[in-house]
PDB file of C-alpha atoms in Angstrom:
ATOM      1  CA  MET A1267      86.482-126.393   2.666  1.00 53.00           C
ATOM      2  CA  ALA A1268      86.088-122.961   4.940  1.00 61.00           C
ATOM      3  CA  TYR A1269      88.411-122.786   7.486  1.00 64.00           C
ATOM      4  CA  HIS A1270      87.301-124.233  10.431  1.00 68.00           C
ATOM      5  CA  PRO A1271      90.531-125.090  13.173  1.00 63.00           C
ATOM      6  CA  GLN A1272      89.143-127.950  14.670  1.00 66.00           C
ATOM      7  CA  SER A1273      89.112-129.868  12.255  1.00 67.00           C
ATOM      8  CA  ASN A1274      92.685-129.785  12.539  1.00 72.00           C
ATOM      9  CA  GLY A1275      92.926-130.044  15.912  1.00 70.00           C
ATOM     10  CA  MET A1276      95.890-131.572  16.923  1.00 73.00           C
ATOM     11  CA  VAL A1277      98.062-129.264  14.375  1.00 79.00           C
ATOM     12  CA  GLU A1278      96.695-126.509  15.868  1.00 80.00           C
ATOM     13  CA  ARG A1279      97.299-128.225  19.680  1.00 80.00           C
ATOM     14  CA  TRP A1280     100.635-128.205  18.906  1.00 82.00           C
ATOM     15  CA  HIS A1281     101.620-124.322  17.662  1.00 85.00           C
ATOM     16  CA  ARG A1282      99.810-123.853  20.469  1.00 86.00           C
ATOM     17  CA  SER A1283     102.485-125.135  23.163  1.00 86.00           C
ATOM     18  CA  LEU A1284     105.396-123.826  19.932  1.00 87.00           C
ATOM     19  CA  LYS A1285     103.930-120.599  20.675  1.00 87.00           C
ATOM     20  CA  THR A1286     103.896-120.264  24.287  1.00 87.00           C
ATOM     21  CA  VAL A1287     107.311-120.852  24.634  1.00 85.00           C
ATOM     22  CA  LEU A1288     108.994-119.019  21.734  1.00 85.00           C
ATOM     23  CA  ARG A1289     106.814-116.685  24.515  1.00 83.00           C
ATOM     24  CA  CYS A1290     108.736-117.935  27.250  1.00 81.00           C
ATOM     25  CA  ARG A1291     112.281-117.710  25.503  1.00 76.00           C
ATOM     26  CA  ALA A1292     111.372-114.309  24.670  1.00 70.00           C
ATOM     27  CA  THR A1293     113.018-113.119  27.887  1.00 67.00           C
ATOM     28  CA  THR A1294     115.879-114.026  26.943  1.00 65.00           C
ATOM     29  CA  THR A1295     116.287-113.840  23.588  1.00 62.00           C
ATOM     30  CA  ARG A1296     115.547-110.716  21.277  1.00 69.00           C
ATOM     31  CA  GLU A1297     114.755-113.059  18.558  1.00 75.00           C
ATOM     32  CA  TRP A1298     112.449-115.624  18.128  1.00 78.00           C
ATOM     33  CA  THR A1299     114.200-117.408  15.313  1.00 78.00           C
ATOM     34  CA  GLU A1300     117.917-117.596  17.480  1.00 78.00           C
ATOM     35  CA  ALA A1301     115.107-119.307  20.578  1.00 80.00           C
ATOM     36  CA  LEU A1302     113.427-121.777  17.216  1.00 84.00           C
ATOM     37  CA  LEU A1303     115.786-124.756  16.931  1.00 83.00           C
ATOM     38  CA  THR A1304     116.126-125.213  20.666  1.00 82.00           C
ATOM     39  CA  VAL A1305     112.189-124.978  21.209  1.00 85.00           C
ATOM     40  CA  LEU A1306     111.706-127.274  19.004  1.00 87.00           C
ATOM     41  CA  LEU A1307     114.653-130.001  20.482  1.00 86.00           C
ATOM     42  CA  GLY A1308     113.017-129.764  22.997  1.00 84.00           C
ATOM     43  CA  LEU A1309     109.400-129.956  21.747  1.00 86.00           C
ATOM     44  CA  ARG A1310     110.955-133.375  19.900  1.00 87.00           C
ATOM     45  CA  THR A1311     112.841-134.588  22.720  1.00 86.00           C
ATOM     46  CA  SER A1312     109.697-134.305  25.433  1.00 86.00           C
ATOM     47  CA  PHE A1313     107.963-137.418  26.526  1.00 85.00           C
ATOM     48  CA  LYS A1314     104.414-138.062  25.574  1.00 82.00           C
ATOM     49  CA  GLU A1315     102.451-139.959  28.122  1.00 82.00           C
ATOM     50  CA  ASP A1316      99.763-141.201  25.798  1.00 79.00           C
ATOM     51  CA  ILE A1317     102.560-143.037  23.432  1.00 79.00           C
ATOM     52  CA  LYS A1318     104.776-143.687  25.710  1.00 81.00           C
ATOM     53  CA  ALA A1319     106.907-143.095  23.827  1.00 83.00           C
ATOM     54  CA  SER A1320     108.826-139.218  22.408  1.00 86.00           C
ATOM     55  CA  ALA A1321     108.085-138.034  18.822  1.00 85.00           C
ATOM     56  CA  ALA A1322     111.712-138.575  18.390  1.00 86.00           C
ATOM     57  CA  GLU A1323     111.822-142.460  19.661  1.00 84.00           C
ATOM     58  CA  LEU A1324     109.230-142.736  16.946  1.00 82.00           C
ATOM     59  CA  VAL A1325     111.375-141.611  14.157  1.00 84.00           C
ATOM     60  CA  LEU A1326     114.352-141.768  14.772  1.00 82.00           C
ATOM     61  CA  GLY A1327     114.639-145.567  17.177  1.00 79.00           C
ATOM     62  CA  THR A1328     116.576-143.768  19.662  1.00 78.00           C
ATOM     63  CA  THR A1329     116.370-141.000  21.796  1.00 79.00           C
ATOM     64  CA  LEU A1330     118.412-137.283  21.434  1.00 79.00           C
ATOM     65  CA  ARG A1331     121.056-135.801  23.357  1.00 74.00           C
ATOM     66  CA  ILE A1332     119.916-132.192  24.629  1.00 70.00           C
ATOM     67  CA  SER A1333     121.521-130.110  25.340  1.00 65.00           C
ATOM     68  CA  GLY A1334     123.866-130.111  28.798  1.00 64.00           C
ATOM     69  CA  GLU A1335     124.086-133.885  27.794  1.00 61.00           C
ATOM     70  CA  TYR A1336     127.290-134.723  28.116  1.00 58.00           C
ATOM     71  CA  PHE A1337     128.030-138.217  28.917  1.00 59.00           C
ATOM     72  CA  VAL A1338     127.317-140.836  26.065  1.00 59.00           C
ATOM     73  CA  SER A1339     125.611-144.364  27.271  1.00 60.00           C
ATOM     74  CA  LYS A1340     129.179-147.059  27.110  1.00 62.00           C
ATOM     75  CA  GLU A1341     126.348-149.332  25.478  1.00 62.00           C
ATOM     76  CA  THR A1342     126.926-149.552  21.490  1.00 57.00           C
ATOM     77  CA  ILE A1343     125.018-151.676  19.492  1.00 54.00           C
ATOM     78  CA  GLY A1344     127.670-154.352  17.682  1.00 60.00           C
ATOM     79  CA  TYR A1345     125.989-155.201  14.673  1.00 65.00           C
ATOM     80  CA  PRO A1346     123.825-152.579  12.378  1.00 67.00           C
ATOM     81  CA  GLN A1347     122.007-154.977  10.560  1.00 72.00           C
ATOM     82  CA  MET A1348     120.501-156.665  14.797  1.00 77.00           C
ATOM     83  CA  PHE A1349     119.951-152.705  15.387  1.00 73.00           C
ATOM     84  CA  VAL A1350     117.471-152.746  12.266  1.00 77.00           C
ATOM     85  CA  GLU A1351     115.742-155.731  12.290  1.00 82.00           C
ATOM     86  CA  LYS A1352     115.200-155.175  16.432  1.00 80.00           C
ATOM     87  CA  PHE A1353     113.708-151.389  15.689  1.00 76.00           C
ATOM     88  CA  LYS A1354     111.675-153.030  12.722  1.00 81.00           C
ATOM     89  CA  GLU A1355     109.631-155.347  15.313  1.00 82.00           C
ATOM     90  CA  TYR A1356     109.581-152.770  17.328  1.00 77.00           C
ATOM     91  CA  MET A1357     107.358-150.662  14.053  1.00 76.00           C
ATOM     92  CA  LYS A1358     105.379-153.575  13.870  1.00 80.00           C
ATOM     93  CA  ALA A1359     104.075-154.111  18.011  1.00 79.00           C
ATOM     94  CA  ILE A1360     103.055-150.082  17.563  1.00 74.00           C
ATOM     95  CA  ARG A1361      99.177-149.565  17.839  1.00 75.00           C
ATOM     96  CA  LEU A1362      97.528-146.298  16.849  1.00 73.00           C
ATOM     97  CA  VAL A1363      96.574-144.403  19.707  1.00 71.00           C
ATOM     98  CA  PRO A1364      92.856-142.977  19.235  1.00 74.00           C
ATOM     99  CA  THR A1365      92.957-139.321  20.211  1.00 71.00           C
ATOM    100  CA  ALA A1366      92.394-138.028  23.359  1.00 71.00           C
ATOM    101  CA  HIS A1367      89.926-134.970  23.740  1.00 69.00           C
ATOM    102  CA  HIS A1368      90.003-133.610  26.976  1.00 69.00           C
ATOM    103  CA  VAL A1369      87.380-130.867  26.309  1.00 68.00           C
ATOM    104  CA  ARG A1370      83.810-131.145  26.069  1.00 70.00           C
ATOM    105  CA  ILE A1371      81.725-127.997  25.561  1.00 70.00           C
ATOM    106  CA  LYS A1372      79.105-128.757  23.344  1.00 72.00           C
ATOM    107  CA  PRO A1373      78.958-125.870  20.865  1.00 69.00           C
ATOM    108  CA  PHE A1374      75.399-123.999  20.763  1.00 74.00           C
ATOM    109  CA  ILE A1375      73.012-124.707  17.824  1.00 77.00           C
ATOM    110  CA  TYR A1376      70.438-122.955  16.634  1.00 79.00           C
ATOM    111  CA  LYS A1377      67.033-124.632  16.668  1.00 81.00           C
ATOM    112  CA  ASP A1378      65.710-122.913  14.192  1.00 83.00           C
ATOM    113  CA  LEU A1379      69.455-123.839  11.683  1.00 85.00           C
ATOM    114  CA  ASP A1380      67.871-126.619   9.901  1.00 83.00           C
ATOM    115  CA  ASP A1381      64.981-125.697   8.907  1.00 83.00           C
ATOM    116  CA  SER A1382      66.604-121.757   7.596  1.00 85.00           C
ATOM    117  CA  THR A1383      67.020-121.321   3.947  1.00 88.00           C
ATOM    118  CA  HIS A1384      69.242-118.232   4.538  1.00 89.00           C
ATOM    119  CA  VAL A1385      71.804-117.765   7.301  1.00 91.00           C
ATOM    120  CA  PHE A1386      74.998-115.802   8.250  1.00 90.00           C
ATOM    121  CA  VAL A1387      78.369-116.693   8.849  1.00 90.00           C
ATOM    122  CA  ARG A1388      80.441-115.748  11.638  1.00 89.00           C
ATOM    123  CA  VAL A1389      84.185-113.961  10.854  1.00 87.00           C
ATOM    124  CA  ASP A1390      86.314-115.870  12.585  1.00 84.00           C
ATOM    125  CA  LYS A1391      89.732-113.760  10.900  1.00 82.00           C
ATOM    126  CA  SER A1392      91.647-110.892  13.446  1.00 81.00           C
ATOM    127  CA  ARG A1393      88.547-107.360  12.943  1.00 79.00           C
ATOM    128  CA  SER A1394      88.477-104.330  14.351  1.00 82.00           C
ATOM    129  CA  PRO A1395      86.447-104.315  17.718  1.00 80.00           C
ATOM    130  CA  LEU A1396      83.584-101.905  15.497  1.00 81.00           C
ATOM    131  CA  ASP A1397      83.152-104.491  12.869  1.00 84.00           C
ATOM    132  CA  GLN A1398      80.329-106.606  12.532  1.00 86.00           C
ATOM    133  CA  PRO A1399      80.353-110.173  13.929  1.00 88.00           C
ATOM    134  CA  TYR A1400      78.576-112.472  11.503  1.00 89.00           C
ATOM    135  CA  GLU A1401      78.674-111.752   7.777  1.00 88.00           C
ATOM    136  CA  ARG A1402      75.187-111.190   5.170  1.00 85.00           C
ATOM    137  CA  SER A1403      73.227-113.411   4.437  1.00 87.00           C
ATOM    138  CA  PHE A1404      73.359-116.906   2.822  1.00 91.00           C
ATOM    139  CA  PRO A1405      71.097-118.689   0.963  1.00 91.00           C
ATOM    140  CA  VAL A1406      71.365-122.397   2.080  1.00 91.00           C
ATOM    141  CA  ILE A1407      71.932-124.617  -1.171  1.00 91.00           C
ATOM    142  CA  THR A1408      72.013-128.286   0.926  1.00 90.00           C
ATOM    143  CA  LYS A1409      72.201-130.160   4.571  1.00 88.00           C
ATOM    144  CA  ILE A1410      74.854-132.003   3.674  1.00 88.00           C
ATOM    145  CA  ASN A1411      74.780-133.602   7.305  1.00 87.00           C
ATOM    146  CA  GLN A1412      74.652-132.630  10.459  1.00 83.00           C
ATOM    147  CA  SER A1413      77.443-130.403  11.463  1.00 84.00           C
ATOM    148  CA  VAL A1414      78.348-129.323   7.301  1.00 89.00           C
ATOM    149  CA  PHE A1415      75.884-127.144   5.206  1.00 90.00           C
ATOM    150  CA  ARG A1416      77.081-126.203   1.358  1.00 92.00           C
ATOM    151  CA  ILE A1417      75.523-122.308   1.020  1.00 91.00           C
ATOM    152  CA  ASN A1418      75.952-120.060  -2.017  1.00 91.00           C
ATOM    153  CA  PHE A1419      79.556-117.870  -0.235  1.00 89.00           C
ATOM    154  CA  LYS A1420      79.349-114.305  -2.376  1.00 87.00           C
ATOM    155  CA  GLY A1421      78.401-116.313  -5.552  1.00 87.00           C
ATOM    156  CA  THR A1422      80.750-120.049  -4.605  1.00 89.00           C
ATOM    157  CA  ALA A1423      79.893-123.220  -3.423  1.00 91.00           C
ATOM    158  CA  GLN A1424      80.682-123.878  -0.043  1.00 90.00           C
ATOM    159  CA  ASN A1425      80.973-126.423   3.052  1.00 91.00           C
ATOM    160  CA  ILE A1426      80.812-123.976   6.248  1.00 88.00           C
ATOM    161  CA  ASN A1427      80.414-125.348  10.159  1.00 87.00           C
ATOM    162  CA  ILE A1428      77.654-124.705  11.928  1.00 86.00           C
ATOM    163  CA  ASP A1429      79.466-123.752  14.755  1.00 84.00           C
ATOM    164  CA  ARG A1430      80.093-120.938  11.771  1.00 87.00           C
ATOM    165  CA  LEU A1431      76.799-120.460  11.442  1.00 89.00           C
ATOM    166  CA  LYS A1432      73.650-118.368  11.943  1.00 88.00           C
ATOM    167  CA  SER A1433      70.009-118.572  11.365  1.00 88.00           C
ATOM    168  CA  ALA A1434      68.466-115.719   8.825  1.00 87.00           C
ATOM    169  CA  PHE A1435      65.089-114.054   9.347  1.00 84.00           C
ATOM    170  CA  LEU A1436      64.187-112.678   6.764  1.00 79.00           C
ATOM    171  CA  GLU A1437      61.100-110.201   5.790  1.00 76.00           C
ATOM    172  CA  ALA A1438      58.442-112.159   4.853  1.00 68.00           C
ATOM    173  CA  THR A1439      58.083-110.352   0.522  1.00 66.00           C
ATOM    174  CA  GLN A1440      54.526-109.296   0.491  1.00 62.00           C
ATOM    175  CA  PRO A1441      53.455-111.037  -3.661  1.00 62.00           C
ATOM    176  CA  GLU A1442      52.642-107.595  -5.723  1.00 62.00           C
ATOM    177  CA  LEU A1443      48.634-107.249  -6.888  1.00 61.00           C
ATOM    178  CA  THR A1444      47.762-107.040 -10.414  1.00 61.00           C
ATOM    179  CA  PRO A1445      44.719-104.952 -11.504  1.00 61.00           C
ATOM    180  CA  GLY A1446      42.168-107.033 -12.602  1.00 58.00           C
ATOM    181  CA  PRO A1447      40.248-105.653 -15.682  1.00 60.00           C
ATOM    182  CA  SER A1448      37.421-103.560 -15.160  1.00 58.00           C
ATOM    183  CA  GLU A1449      33.902-104.675 -14.910  1.00 55.00           C
ATOM    184  CA  PRO A1450      30.820-102.861 -17.335  1.00 56.00           C
ATOM    185  CA  ALA A1451      29.076-100.451 -15.846  1.00 53.00           C
ATOM    186  CA  ASP A1452      25.618-102.712 -15.838  1.00 54.00           C
ATOM    187  CA  GLU A1453      26.807-105.479 -13.798  1.00 55.00           C
ATOM    188  CA  GLN A1454      28.543-102.989 -11.873  1.00 54.00           C
ATOM    189  CA  GLN A1455      26.330-103.162  -8.007  1.00 60.00           C
ATOM    190  CA  GLN A1456      24.161-101.012  -8.351  1.00 64.00           C
ATOM    191  CA  LEU A1457      23.790 -98.589  -4.696  1.00 64.00           C
ATOM    192  CA  PRO A1458      19.880 -99.411  -2.974  1.00 68.00           C
ATOM    193  CA  ARG A1459      18.128 -96.505  -2.920  1.00 70.00           C
ATOM    194  CA  LEU A1460      17.392 -95.150   0.706  1.00 68.00           C
ATOM    195  CA  PRO A1461      13.766 -93.639   0.966  1.00 70.00           C
ATOM    196  CA  LYS A1462      13.374 -89.670   0.966  1.00 70.00           C
ATOM    197  CA  VAL A1463      12.515 -88.560   3.970  1.00 64.00           C
ATOM    198  CA  THR A1464      11.052 -84.458   4.712  1.00 68.00           C
ATOM    199  CA  PHE A1465      10.478 -83.138   8.103  1.00 66.00           C
ATOM    200  CA  ALA A1466       7.205 -80.730   8.351  1.00 63.00           C
ATOM    201  CA  ALA A1467       8.031 -76.283   8.169  1.00 56.00           C
TER     202      ALA A1467
END
Protein backbone atom coordinates (compact mmCIF):
# COMPACT_ATOMS: atom_id res chain seq x y z
CA MET A 1 0.00 0.00 0.00
CA ALA A 2 1.36 3.42 -0.92
CA TYR A 3 1.89 6.10 1.72
CA HIS A 4 -1.43 7.42 2.91
CA PRO A 5 -1.36 9.21 6.31
CA GLN A 6 -5.17 9.32 6.62
CA SER A 7 -5.25 5.53 6.98
CA ASN A 8 -3.67 5.78 10.45
CA GLY A 9 -5.06 9.06 11.66
CA MET A 10 -4.90 8.28 15.40
CA VAL A 11 -1.12 7.77 15.34
CA GLU A 12 -0.60 10.78 13.08
CA ARG A 13 -2.70 12.94 15.41
CA TRP A 14 -0.73 11.75 18.46
CA HIS A 15 2.56 12.51 16.71
CA ARG A 16 1.26 16.01 15.98
CA SER A 17 0.47 16.59 19.67
CA LEU A 18 3.91 15.24 20.64
CA LYS A 19 5.70 17.58 18.23
CA THR A 20 3.64 20.56 19.39
CA VAL A 21 4.57 20.00 23.04
CA LEU A 22 8.23 19.49 22.15
CA ARG A 23 8.24 22.83 20.29
CA CYS A 24 6.80 24.55 23.37
CA ARG A 25 9.47 22.99 25.57
CA ALA A 26 12.21 24.04 23.15
CA THR A 27 12.13 27.56 24.61
CA THR A 28 13.44 26.29 27.96
CA THR A 29 15.37 23.19 26.86
CA ARG A 30 18.16 23.19 24.30
CA GLU A 31 17.86 19.52 23.37
CA TRP A 32 14.44 17.98 22.68
CA THR A 33 15.70 14.65 24.02
CA GLU A 34 16.03 16.20 27.48
CA ALA A 35 12.33 17.10 27.53
CA LEU A 36 11.08 13.91 25.87
CA LEU A 37 10.56 11.92 29.08
CA THR A 38 8.63 14.73 30.77
CA VAL A 39 6.49 15.28 27.67
CA LEU A 40 5.65 11.58 27.36
CA LEU A 41 4.71 11.46 31.04
CA GLY A 42 2.35 14.39 30.58
CA LEU A 43 0.68 12.89 27.51
CA ARG A 44 0.17 9.52 29.17
CA THR A 45 -1.34 11.04 32.30
CA SER A 46 -3.58 13.55 30.52
CA PHE A 47 -7.31 12.93 30.91
CA LYS A 48 -9.14 11.96 27.72
CA GLU A 49 -12.73 13.14 27.55
CA ASP A 50 -13.83 10.41 25.11
CA ILE A 51 -12.88 7.46 27.32
CA LYS A 52 -13.10 9.26 30.70
CA ALA A 53 -9.62 8.06 31.64
CA SER A 54 -5.96 8.47 30.81
CA ALA A 55 -3.71 6.10 28.90
CA ALA A 56 -1.83 5.22 32.09
CA GLU A 57 -5.06 4.29 33.89
CA LEU A 58 -6.07 1.89 31.11
CA VAL A 59 -2.71 0.13 31.18
CA LEU A 60 -1.77 0.19 34.88
CA GLY A 61 -5.16 0.56 36.55
CA THR A 62 -4.10 3.65 38.50
CA THR A 63 -2.82 7.15 37.91
CA LEU A 64 0.89 7.96 37.76
CA ARG A 65 2.63 10.33 40.12
CA ILE A 66 3.58 13.36 38.08
CA SER A 67 6.13 16.07 38.81
CA GLY A 68 5.06 18.37 41.62
CA GLU A 69 2.89 15.76 43.35
CA TYR A 70 4.53 15.50 46.77
CA PHE A 71 1.75 13.93 48.76
CA VAL A 72 0.68 10.33 48.38
CA SER A 73 -2.87 9.25 49.03
CA LYS A 74 -3.30 7.39 52.33
CA GLU A 75 -5.69 4.92 50.75
CA THR A 76 -3.71 1.75 50.26
CA ILE A 77 -4.80 -1.57 48.92
CA GLY A 78 -4.82 -4.14 51.68
CA TYR A 79 -4.89 -7.30 49.60
CA PRO A 80 -3.25 -7.53 46.18
CA GLN A 81 -5.62 -10.35 45.19
CA MET A 82 -8.60 -8.08 45.82
CA PHE A 83 -7.03 -5.41 43.65
CA VAL A 84 -6.46 -7.92 40.84
CA GLU A 85 -10.08 -9.10 40.97
CA LYS A 86 -11.41 -5.54 40.89
CA PHE A 87 -9.05 -4.68 38.09
CA LYS A 88 -10.28 -7.66 36.05
CA GLU A 89 -13.90 -6.59 36.54
CA TYR A 90 -13.01 -3.05 35.57
CA MET A 91 -11.27 -4.18 32.38
CA LYS A 92 -14.24 -6.39 31.44
CA ALA A 93 -16.60 -3.43 31.79
CA ILE A 94 -14.61 -1.29 29.36
CA ARG A 95 -16.33 -0.91 26.00
CA LEU A 96 -14.75 0.21 22.78
CA VAL A 97 -15.39 3.87 22.02
CA PRO A 98 -15.77 4.64 18.29
CA THR A 99 -13.04 6.80 16.86
CA ALA A 100 -14.10 10.44 16.68
CA HIS A 101 -13.75 12.14 13.30
CA HIS A 102 -13.65 15.87 13.94
CA VAL A 103 -12.85 16.85 10.34
CA ARG A 104 -15.69 16.91 7.80
CA ILE A 105 -13.72 17.73 4.67
CA LYS A 106 -15.08 16.25 1.45
CA PRO A 107 -12.14 15.32 -0.78
CA PHE A 108 -12.04 16.62 -4.33
CA ILE A 109 -12.30 13.83 -6.91
CA TYR A 110 -11.92 14.31 -10.65
CA LYS A 111 -15.06 13.41 -12.60
CA ASP A 112 -13.19 11.46 -15.28
CA LEU A 113 -11.08 9.48 -12.80
CA ASP A 114 -13.29 6.37 -12.94
CA ASP A 115 -12.86 6.05 -16.71
CA SER A 116 -9.20 7.06 -16.87
CA THR A 117 -6.72 4.59 -18.33
CA HIS A 118 -3.72 6.62 -17.11
CA VAL A 119 -3.33 8.79 -14.01
CA PHE A 120 -0.82 11.20 -12.51
CA VAL A 121 0.43 10.38 -8.98
CA ARG A 122 0.94 13.24 -6.51
CA VAL A 123 4.30 13.47 -4.75
CA ASP A 124 3.67 13.66 -0.99
CA LYS A 125 7.31 13.74 0.09
CA SER A 126 9.14 16.96 0.90
CA ARG A 127 10.10 18.76 -2.31
CA SER A 128 11.55 22.07 -3.41
CA PRO A 129 9.26 24.84 -4.74
CA LEU A 130 10.30 24.19 -8.35
CA ASP A 131 9.64 20.44 -8.30
CA GLN A 132 6.61 19.07 -10.10
CA PRO A 133 3.69 18.23 -7.75
CA TYR A 134 2.77 15.16 -9.81
CA GLU A 135 4.85 12.41 -11.34
CA ARG A 136 4.45 11.25 -14.92
CA SER A 137 1.37 9.31 -15.98
CA PHE A 138 1.05 5.64 -15.05
CA PRO A 139 -1.36 3.06 -16.50
CA VAL A 140 -4.29 1.90 -14.37
CA ILE A 141 -4.46 -1.86 -13.84
CA THR A 142 -7.82 -2.05 -12.07
CA LYS A 143 -10.08 -0.21 -9.67
CA ILE A 144 -10.20 -2.10 -6.36
CA ASN A 145 -12.96 -0.04 -4.73
CA GLN A 146 -14.35 3.49 -4.65
CA SER A 147 -11.19 4.95 -3.09
CA VAL A 148 -8.26 2.74 -4.15
CA PHE A 149 -6.76 2.10 -7.59
CA ARG A 150 -4.17 -0.52 -8.53
CA ILE A 151 -1.58 1.17 -10.73
CA ASN A 152 1.50 0.03 -12.60
CA PHE A 153 3.82 2.36 -10.69
CA LYS A 154 7.32 2.27 -12.18
CA GLY A 155 7.04 -1.39 -13.09
CA THR A 156 5.39 -2.61 -9.87
CA ALA A 157 1.70 -2.91 -9.02
CA GLN A 158 0.75 -0.62 -6.13
CA ASN A 159 -2.52 0.28 -4.46
CA ILE A 160 -2.85 4.08 -4.26
CA ASN A 161 -5.67 6.15 -2.78
CA ILE A 162 -7.60 8.43 -5.11
CA ASP A 163 -6.59 11.46 -3.03
CA ARG A 164 -3.18 11.27 -4.73
CA LEU A 165 -4.45 10.60 -8.25
CA LYS A 166 -5.29 12.94 -11.12
CA SER A 167 -6.73 12.03 -14.49
CA ALA A 168 -4.21 11.96 -17.33
CA PHE A 169 -5.41 12.85 -20.83
CA LEU A 170 -2.97 11.47 -23.37
CA GLU A 171 -2.73 12.37 -27.03
CA ALA A 172 -4.59 9.88 -29.20
CA THR A 173 -2.22 8.03 -31.51
CA GLN A 174 -3.29 7.79 -35.16
CA PRO A 175 -2.91 4.33 -36.71
CA GLU A 176 -0.32 4.23 -39.45
CA LEU A 177 -1.81 3.71 -42.91
CA THR A 178 -0.01 1.01 -44.89
CA PRO A 179 -0.07 1.50 -48.67
CA GLY A 180 -2.07 -1.16 -50.47
CA PRO A 181 -1.03 -2.98 -53.62
CA SER A 182 -0.92 -0.82 -56.74
CA GLU A 183 -3.70 -1.39 -59.25
CA PRO A 184 -2.88 -2.30 -62.83
CA ALA A 185 -2.80 0.53 -65.32
CA ASP A 186 -5.77 -0.75 -67.27
CA GLU A 187 -7.92 -0.91 -64.15
CA GLN A 188 -7.14 2.61 -63.05
CA GLN A 189 -9.92 5.11 -63.59
CA GLN A 190 -9.32 7.20 -66.67
CA LEU A 191 -10.18 10.87 -66.69
CA PRO A 192 -12.82 11.98 -69.23
CA ARG A 193 -11.51 13.87 -72.26
CA LEU A 194 -12.80 17.40 -72.68
CA PRO A 195 -13.66 18.77 -76.15
CA LYS A 196 -11.00 20.89 -77.80
CA VAL A 197 -12.05 24.53 -78.15
CA THR A 198 -10.57 26.76 -80.88
CA PHE A 199 -11.03 30.47 -81.47
CA ALA A 200 -11.25 32.17 -84.88
CA ALA A 201 -8.47 34.57 -85.78
